[in-house]
Short mmCIF file of C-alpha atoms in Angstrom, two decimals:
data_model
loop_
_atom_site.label_atom_id
_atom_site.label_comp_id
_atom_site.label_asym_id
_atom_site.label_seq_id
_atom_site.Cartn_x
_atom_site.Cartn_y
_atom_site.Cartn_z
CA UNK D 1 0.00 0.00 0.00
CA UNK D 2 1.02 3.62 -0.52
CA UNK D 3 1.86 5.88 2.43
CA UNK D 4 -1.68 7.32 2.28
CA UNK D 5 -3.25 3.86 2.34
CA UNK D 6 -4.14 3.79 -1.36
CA UNK D 7 -3.45 0.75 -3.48
CA UNK D 8 -0.18 0.96 -5.38
CA UNK D 9 -0.27 1.71 -9.08
CA UNK D 10 1.17 -1.05 -11.26
CA UNK D 11 4.08 0.51 -13.15
CA UNK D 12 6.06 -0.54 -16.20
CA UNK D 13 9.24 0.96 -17.63
CA UNK D 14 10.63 1.37 -21.15
CA UNK D 15 14.41 1.84 -21.19
CA UNK D 16 16.41 2.41 -18.03
CA UNK D 17 18.11 -0.96 -17.80
CA UNK D 18 21.44 -1.85 -16.21
CA UNK D 19 23.76 1.16 -15.96
CA UNK D 20 21.18 3.75 -17.04
CA UNK D 21 21.30 6.76 -14.71
CA UNK D 22 17.87 8.21 -15.43
CA UNK D 23 16.11 4.85 -15.19
CA UNK D 24 17.46 4.43 -11.66
CA UNK D 25 16.31 7.95 -10.74
CA UNK D 26 12.77 7.26 -11.99
CA UNK D 27 12.59 3.99 -10.04
CA UNK D 28 13.70 5.66 -6.82
CA UNK D 29 11.26 8.55 -7.37
CA UNK D 30 8.40 6.12 -7.93
CA UNK D 31 9.20 4.30 -4.66
CA UNK D 32 9.73 7.22 -2.27
CA UNK D 33 6.08 7.78 -1.39
CA UNK D 34 5.03 4.19 -2.01
CA UNK D 35 2.55 5.01 -4.78
CA UNK D 36 3.88 2.61 -7.42
CA UNK D 37 5.06 -0.96 -7.80
CA UNK D 38 7.31 -1.81 -10.76
CA UNK D 39 5.93 -5.03 -12.27
CA UNK D 40 6.97 -5.02 -15.95
CA UNK D 41 9.59 -3.62 -18.26
CA UNK D 42 11.12 -3.42 -21.72
CA UNK D 43 14.37 -2.19 -20.27
CA UNK D 44 16.70 -2.31 -23.27
CA UNK D 45 16.62 -2.64 -27.04
CA UNK D 46 19.15 -5.45 -26.61
CA UNK D 47 17.25 -8.63 -25.59
CA UNK D 48 19.99 -10.03 -23.37
CA UNK D 49 20.32 -6.73 -21.48
CA UNK D 50 16.53 -6.42 -21.20
CA UNK D 51 16.28 -9.87 -19.63
CA UNK D 52 19.24 -9.39 -17.29
CA UNK D 53 17.99 -5.97 -16.16
CA UNK D 54 14.49 -7.25 -15.53
CA UNK D 55 15.72 -10.16 -13.43
CA UNK D 56 18.02 -7.86 -11.45
CA UNK D 57 14.95 -5.76 -10.61
CA UNK D 58 12.95 -8.82 -9.55
CA UNK D 59 10.48 -8.79 -12.44
CA UNK D 60 8.71 -12.02 -13.34
CA UNK D 61 10.10 -13.62 -16.50
CA UNK D 62 6.79 -13.33 -18.35
CA UNK D 63 6.76 -9.58 -17.72
CA UNK D 64 10.23 -8.88 -19.08
CA UNK D 65 9.80 -7.72 -22.65
CA UNK D 66 12.26 -7.12 -25.47
CA UNK D 67 10.20 -4.42 -27.22
CA UNK D 68 7.80 -1.72 -26.11
CA UNK D 69 5.29 -2.81 -28.78
CA UNK D 70 5.12 -6.30 -27.29
CA UNK D 71 4.84 -4.87 -23.80
CA UNK D 72 2.01 -2.43 -24.61
CA UNK D 73 -0.05 -5.13 -26.30
CA UNK D 74 0.52 -7.82 -23.65
CA UNK D 75 0.05 -5.59 -20.62
CA UNK D 76 -3.14 -4.00 -21.99
CA UNK D 77 -4.61 -7.50 -22.35
CA UNK D 78 -3.77 -8.66 -18.81
CA UNK D 79 -6.32 -8.26 -15.99
CA UNK D 80 -3.38 -7.30 -13.76
CA UNK D 81 -1.63 -5.27 -16.45
CA UNK D 82 0.31 -2.10 -15.81
CA UNK D 83 -1.67 1.08 -15.20
CA UNK D 84 1.19 3.46 -15.96
CA UNK D 85 4.53 3.34 -17.75
CA UNK D 86 7.74 5.36 -17.39
CA UNK D 87 9.55 6.10 -20.65
CA UNK D 88 13.23 6.76 -19.95
CA UNK D 89 14.83 6.16 -23.34
CA UNK D 90 16.97 8.53 -25.43
CA UNK D 91 14.94 11.34 -27.03
CA UNK D 92 14.35 9.68 -30.41
CA UNK D 93 12.62 6.79 -28.65
CA UNK D 94 10.01 8.84 -26.79
CA UNK D 95 7.43 9.17 -29.57
CA UNK D 96 6.78 5.50 -30.39
CA UNK D 97 6.31 4.21 -26.83
CA UNK D 98 4.24 7.23 -25.77
CA UNK D 99 1.89 6.72 -28.71
CA UNK D 100 1.62 2.96 -28.16
CA UNK D 101 0.83 3.13 -24.45
CA UNK D 102 -1.60 6.05 -24.65
CA UNK D 103 -3.50 4.24 -27.40
CA UNK D 104 -3.50 1.14 -25.18
CA UNK D 105 -5.14 3.13 -22.36
CA UNK D 106 -2.04 3.18 -20.15
CA UNK D 107 -0.94 6.40 -18.40
CA UNK D 108 2.45 7.70 -19.55
CA UNK D 109 5.26 9.28 -17.52
CA UNK D 110 7.85 10.50 -20.04
CA UNK D 111 11.29 11.96 -19.53
CA UNK D 112 12.01 15.29 -21.22
CA UNK D 113 12.21 16.51 -23.92
CA UNK D 114 8.90 15.05 -25.08
CA UNK D 115 10.32 13.94 -28.46
CA UNK D 116 13.34 14.62 -30.67
CA UNK D 117 11.40 16.81 -33.13
CA UNK D 118 8.64 19.42 -32.96
CA UNK D 119 6.74 17.54 -35.68
CA UNK D 120 6.58 14.39 -33.53
CA UNK D 121 5.55 16.39 -30.47
CA UNK D 122 2.63 17.88 -32.37
CA UNK D 123 1.64 14.43 -33.63
CA UNK D 124 1.42 13.20 -30.03
CA UNK D 125 -1.04 15.97 -29.26
CA UNK D 126 -3.35 14.59 -31.94
CA UNK D 127 -3.60 11.17 -30.28
CA UNK D 128 -6.87 10.32 -28.57
CA UNK D 129 -5.75 8.27 -25.51
CA UNK D 130 -7.85 5.20 -24.76
CA UNK D 131 -9.65 4.91 -21.41
CA UNK D 132 -8.77 8.49 -20.46
CA UNK D 133 -5.03 7.75 -20.19
CA UNK D 134 -3.06 10.76 -18.94
CA UNK D 135 0.42 12.10 -19.65
CA UNK D 136 3.16 13.52 -17.41
CA UNK D 137 6.43 15.08 -18.59
CA UNK D 138 9.14 14.87 -15.93
CA UNK D 139 10.47 18.41 -15.74
CA UNK D 140 11.43 17.38 -12.24
CA UNK D 141 12.81 20.71 -11.02
CA UNK D 142 9.25 22.08 -10.85
CA UNK D 143 8.75 19.69 -7.93
CA UNK D 144 10.99 21.59 -5.52
CA UNK D 145 8.91 23.20 -2.74
CA UNK D 146 10.67 26.56 -3.06
CA UNK D 147 10.11 26.64 -6.80
CA UNK D 148 6.41 26.16 -6.06
CA UNK D 149 6.68 29.00 -3.54
CA UNK D 150 8.46 31.22 -6.07
CA UNK D 151 5.61 30.62 -8.50
CA UNK D 152 3.09 31.71 -5.89
CA UNK D 153 5.10 34.80 -4.97
CA UNK D 154 5.07 35.90 -8.60
CA UNK D 155 1.37 35.13 -9.00
CA UNK D 156 0.52 37.04 -5.80
CA UNK D 157 2.08 40.21 -7.18
CA UNK D 158 4.83 40.28 -4.55
CA UNK D 159 7.40 41.03 -7.26
CA UNK D 160 5.15 43.43 -9.13
CA UNK D 161 5.27 43.53 -12.92
CA UNK D 162 8.01 41.18 -14.09
CA UNK D 163 10.79 42.92 -16.00
CA UNK D 164 13.78 40.57 -16.13
CA UNK D 165 14.14 36.78 -16.05
CA UNK D 166 17.56 35.08 -15.97
CA UNK D 167 17.90 31.31 -16.11
CA UNK D 168 21.08 29.29 -16.38
CA UNK D 169 22.11 25.67 -16.29
CA UNK D 170 25.85 25.05 -16.38
CA UNK D 171 27.82 21.80 -16.23
CA UNK D 172 31.34 20.75 -17.25
CA UNK D 173 31.05 17.03 -17.96
CA UNK D 174 31.35 17.41 -21.76
CA UNK D 175 34.35 19.76 -21.67
CA UNK D 176 36.38 17.19 -23.62
CA UNK D 177 35.38 14.72 -26.29
CA UNK D 178 33.69 11.82 -24.53
CA UNK D 179 35.15 8.33 -24.41
CA UNK D 180 33.54 5.89 -26.83
CA UNK D 181 32.23 3.82 -23.93
CA UNK D 182 30.38 6.73 -22.32
CA UNK D 183 26.77 5.84 -23.19
CA UNK D 184 25.31 8.94 -21.56
CA UNK D 185 27.47 11.23 -23.67
CA UNK D 186 27.19 9.15 -26.84
CA UNK D 187 23.47 9.56 -27.43
CA UNK D 188 23.31 13.14 -26.16
CA UNK D 189 25.86 14.24 -28.77
CA UNK D 190 24.33 12.21 -31.61
CA UNK D 191 21.79 14.12 -33.77
CA UNK D 192 20.07 10.88 -34.76
CA UNK D 193 19.21 10.07 -31.15
CA UNK D 194 19.16 13.45 -29.41
CA UNK D 195 17.48 15.53 -32.12
CA UNK D 196 18.46 18.97 -33.41
CA UNK D 197 19.70 20.23 -30.05
CA UNK D 198 22.48 18.97 -27.81
CA UNK D 199 23.00 21.00 -24.65
CA UNK D 200 19.84 23.00 -25.37
CA UNK D 201 17.71 19.87 -25.44
CA UNK D 202 19.40 18.12 -22.55
CA UNK D 203 19.54 20.92 -19.97
CA UNK D 204 18.53 24.16 -21.70
CA UNK D 205 14.93 22.96 -21.80
CA UNK D 206 15.01 22.53 -18.01
CA UNK D 207 16.12 26.14 -17.51
CA UNK D 208 13.49 27.37 -19.96
CA UNK D 209 10.71 25.32 -18.38
CA UNK D 210 11.66 26.54 -14.90
CA UNK D 211 11.48 30.19 -16.01
CA UNK D 212 8.10 29.63 -17.61
CA UNK D 213 6.74 27.67 -14.64
CA UNK D 214 7.68 30.29 -12.07
CA UNK D 215 6.81 33.44 -14.00
CA UNK D 216 3.89 32.30 -16.13
CA UNK D 217 5.19 34.58 -18.89
CA UNK D 218 4.61 33.48 -22.47
CA UNK D 219 7.49 33.65 -24.92
CA UNK D 220 7.19 35.65 -28.14
CA UNK D 221 10.63 35.22 -29.70
CA UNK D 222 14.23 34.17 -29.12
CA UNK D 223 17.64 35.27 -30.37
CA UNK D 224 20.04 32.37 -29.94
CA UNK D 225 23.74 31.61 -30.36
CA UNK D 226 24.41 27.85 -30.17
CA UNK D 227 28.02 26.68 -30.22
CA UNK D 228 29.86 23.36 -30.33
CA UNK D 229 33.24 24.19 -28.77
CA UNK D 230 34.64 20.66 -28.75
CA UNK D 231 36.18 19.85 -32.16
CA UNK D 232 34.14 17.34 -34.13
CA UNK D 233 31.07 17.59 -31.93
CA UNK D 234 27.91 17.66 -34.06
CA UNK D 235 25.57 19.27 -31.55
CA UNK D 236 25.82 22.37 -29.37
CA UNK D 237 27.58 22.21 -26.01
CA UNK D 238 27.03 25.89 -25.08
CA UNK D 239 23.98 28.08 -25.55
CA UNK D 240 23.31 31.83 -25.14
CA UNK D 241 19.72 32.94 -25.72
CA UNK D 242 17.83 36.21 -25.30
CA UNK D 243 14.06 35.98 -24.89
CA UNK D 244 11.20 38.39 -25.43
CA UNK D 245 8.08 37.71 -23.40
CA UNK D 246 4.55 38.92 -23.95
CA UNK D 247 3.94 42.07 -21.93
CA UNK D 248 7.46 43.43 -22.41
CA UNK D 249 9.57 41.38 -19.99
CA UNK D 250 13.05 40.34 -21.18
CA UNK D 251 14.93 37.14 -20.51
CA UNK D 252 18.41 35.67 -20.77
CA UNK D 253 19.23 31.96 -20.74
CA UNK D 254 22.66 30.35 -20.62
CA UNK D 255 23.16 26.60 -20.76
CA UNK D 256 26.56 24.97 -21.01
CA UNK D 257 28.17 21.56 -20.64
CA UNK D 258 31.69 22.93 -21.07
CA UNK D 259 31.75 25.35 -18.09
CA UNK D 260 34.72 24.02 -16.15
CA UNK D 261 34.05 23.91 -12.43
CA UNK D 262 30.28 23.77 -12.76
CA UNK D 263 28.63 20.55 -11.64
CA UNK D 264 24.87 21.05 -11.92
CA UNK D 265 24.44 24.82 -11.76
CA UNK D 266 20.74 25.36 -12.46
CA UNK D 267 19.78 28.84 -11.24
CA UNK D 268 16.82 31.17 -11.64
CA UNK D 269 16.58 34.92 -10.98
CA UNK D 270 13.37 36.90 -11.46
CA UNK D 271 13.05 40.68 -11.03
CA UNK D 272 9.92 42.82 -11.06
CA UNK D 273 9.25 46.49 -10.30
CA UNK D 274 8.53 45.67 -6.63
CA UNK D 275 10.88 42.83 -5.79
CA UNK D 276 13.15 40.01 -6.88
CA UNK D 277 13.98 36.40 -6.08
CA UNK D 278 16.97 34.10 -6.58
CA UNK D 279 17.16 30.30 -6.34
CA UNK D 280 19.91 27.75 -7.00
CA UNK D 281 19.30 24.03 -7.49
CA UNK D 282 22.55 23.08 -5.78
CA UNK D 283 21.17 24.67 -2.58
CA UNK D 284 17.46 24.03 -3.19
CA UNK D 285 16.25 24.49 0.37
CA UNK D 286 17.05 28.23 0.34
CA UNK D 287 15.69 31.10 -1.72
CA UNK D 288 16.39 34.84 -1.52
CA UNK D 289 13.46 37.24 -1.77
CA UNK D 290 13.87 41.02 -1.71
CA UNK D 291 11.25 43.75 -1.65
CA UNK D 292 12.57 46.96 -3.17
CA UNK D 293 14.06 49.21 -0.48
CA UNK D 294 14.01 46.49 2.20
CA UNK D 295 16.59 43.96 3.45
CA UNK D 296 16.91 40.63 1.66
CA UNK D 297 14.93 37.75 3.18
CA UNK D 298 16.18 34.18 3.21
CA UNK D 299 13.24 31.84 2.72
CA UNK D 300 13.84 28.23 3.75
CA UNK D 301 11.94 25.13 2.73
CA UNK D 302 9.22 24.59 5.32
CA UNK D 303 10.64 27.46 7.39
CA UNK D 304 9.03 30.05 9.63
CA UNK D 305 8.09 32.50 6.85
CA UNK D 306 4.52 31.84 5.74
CA UNK D 307 4.44 28.92 3.32
CA UNK D 308 1.69 28.92 0.68
CA UNK D 309 -0.25 25.70 0.02
CA UNK D 310 1.49 24.79 -3.25
CA UNK D 311 4.90 24.90 -1.58
CA UNK D 312 3.84 22.78 1.39
CA UNK D 313 2.08 20.03 -0.58
CA UNK D 314 5.16 17.81 -0.56
CA UNK D 315 7.35 19.04 2.27
CA UNK D 316 8.03 15.60 3.66
CA UNK D 317 10.31 16.39 6.59
CA UNK D 318 10.78 19.35 8.99
CA UNK D 319 12.76 22.45 8.04
CA UNK D 320 16.52 22.06 8.37
CA UNK D 321 16.50 18.47 7.09
CA UNK D 322 17.59 18.79 3.45
CA UNK D 323 15.36 17.58 0.65
CA UNK D 324 16.71 17.52 -2.86
CA UNK D 325 16.70 16.16 -6.38
CA UNK D 326 15.16 12.75 -5.74
CA UNK D 327 12.40 14.16 -3.55
CA UNK D 328 11.53 16.79 -6.17
CA UNK D 329 11.32 14.02 -8.75
CA UNK D 330 9.17 11.98 -6.38
CA UNK D 331 6.79 14.89 -5.95
CA UNK D 332 5.85 14.66 -9.62
CA UNK D 333 5.35 10.91 -9.33
CA UNK D 334 3.22 11.08 -6.20
CA UNK D 335 1.06 13.94 -7.44
CA UNK D 336 0.55 12.19 -10.78
CA UNK D 337 -0.53 9.11 -8.82
CA UNK D 338 -3.22 11.25 -7.21
CA UNK D 339 -4.32 12.43 -10.67
CA UNK D 340 -4.50 8.82 -11.89
CA UNK D 341 -6.67 7.93 -8.89
CA UNK D 342 -8.97 10.88 -9.58
CA UNK D 343 -7.83 12.71 -6.45
CA UNK D 344 -5.38 15.20 -7.94
CA UNK D 345 -7.43 18.29 -8.79
CA UNK D 346 -5.12 20.45 -6.65
CA UNK D 347 -2.06 19.20 -8.52
CA UNK D 348 -3.03 19.25 -12.18
CA UNK D 349 -2.06 22.89 -12.75
CA UNK D 350 1.38 22.20 -11.26
CA UNK D 351 2.35 19.11 -13.25
CA UNK D 352 4.17 19.39 -16.62
CA UNK D 353 1.88 18.40 -19.49
CA UNK D 354 2.06 17.50 -23.15
CA UNK D 355 1.52 21.19 -23.94
CA UNK D 356 4.65 22.01 -21.92
CA UNK D 357 6.52 19.39 -23.91
CA UNK D 358 5.42 20.86 -27.22
CA UNK D 359 6.45 24.33 -26.06
CA UNK D 360 9.83 22.95 -25.06
CA UNK D 361 10.29 21.65 -28.59
CA UNK D 362 9.20 25.04 -29.96
CA UNK D 363 11.92 26.59 -27.80
CA UNK D 364 14.56 24.22 -29.17
CA UNK D 365 13.41 24.56 -32.78
CA UNK D 366 13.16 28.36 -32.70
CA UNK D 367 16.57 28.63 -31.00
CA UNK D 368 18.29 26.35 -33.53
CA UNK D 369 16.68 28.27 -36.40
CA UNK D 370 17.75 31.60 -34.89
CA UNK D 371 21.34 30.43 -34.41
CA UNK D 372 21.52 29.17 -37.97
CA UNK D 373 20.46 32.66 -39.12
CA UNK D 374 23.11 34.68 -37.26
CA UNK D 375 20.99 34.93 -34.09
CA UNK D 376 18.06 36.54 -35.90
CA UNK D 377 15.04 37.07 -33.66
CA UNK D 378 12.73 34.10 -34.31
CA UNK D 379 9.10 34.01 -33.24
CA UNK D 380 7.58 30.90 -31.72
CA UNK D 381 4.61 31.47 -34.02
CA UNK D 382 6.91 30.91 -37.02
CA UNK D 383 8.11 27.42 -36.12
#
């Protein structure tokens, strides 16, 4: 049973077999609040790896599949079949499984970006899911309590009219050409598997989504400069983008995987005509909020400063006990479980949707187009 006494949701997984970082993260996130039980999987495109991975995870032999097509068909026909599936494959393998499981009436939890192309993302939106199957995109950083609180601060008018938004996501793990055996780097730097964007698709979309989630501002156009600094690399490893938002606000986004000394530097800064806020993912339990003309305030997760409902929904432990990446990921899983059970009305506006995924692909596509045209301002409406 789940922590709240509800029956656990039967979960399957596509991808994420032995040695896959993101598959492990999704499995941990699904377990934290006890809402899911992993019972089936097509964990690798290589049959021997799929079988070995499934057995290592304790799956029954008849529920270890060697293709997602086989899994969707078989599980939909079982009386005890999976109710939801996590898709944790490289980008080019998001479209097929998502389509198959939604059409089979199975809820889908998909890693970002939603697909490898904008065309495929729009095709997914045309699907009519069977049995009311729902879709979740795991932009996991939106699950942090203080990001939820930042969203409410902006919505409440505490910052006034938003003028400036700065988002950045900097890493250094691709500073040099990756070793041939580095699977994580191999597909992320391969246009056939990653899509048109490298760094922009892998982490730039997270920074963009976070800015949109917190501010609610809609993007009109981007001016982008995408660079591949490492010789021979086919996709960008550094991104500089200016953004124009509806209503006149301006934005800047920097994403890099060649910023030496940066580990996982996702940061967001938002400034209005009445106040500003600053948050860093590497210290996610703290956020600075400043009202113009007054001292800066340090807001802590679950701390003494008034916490709005959206921020407190998944504060699992008392203030001063750190919560982080895995718990934020788990928040999306647990709140989606409530949606699946028909109990998640309070959460639906907070969870990343297919529409968010399509917008993320618009962001990538417009940015690539802009960069190819000497950083010419490119409207979302034109892609």
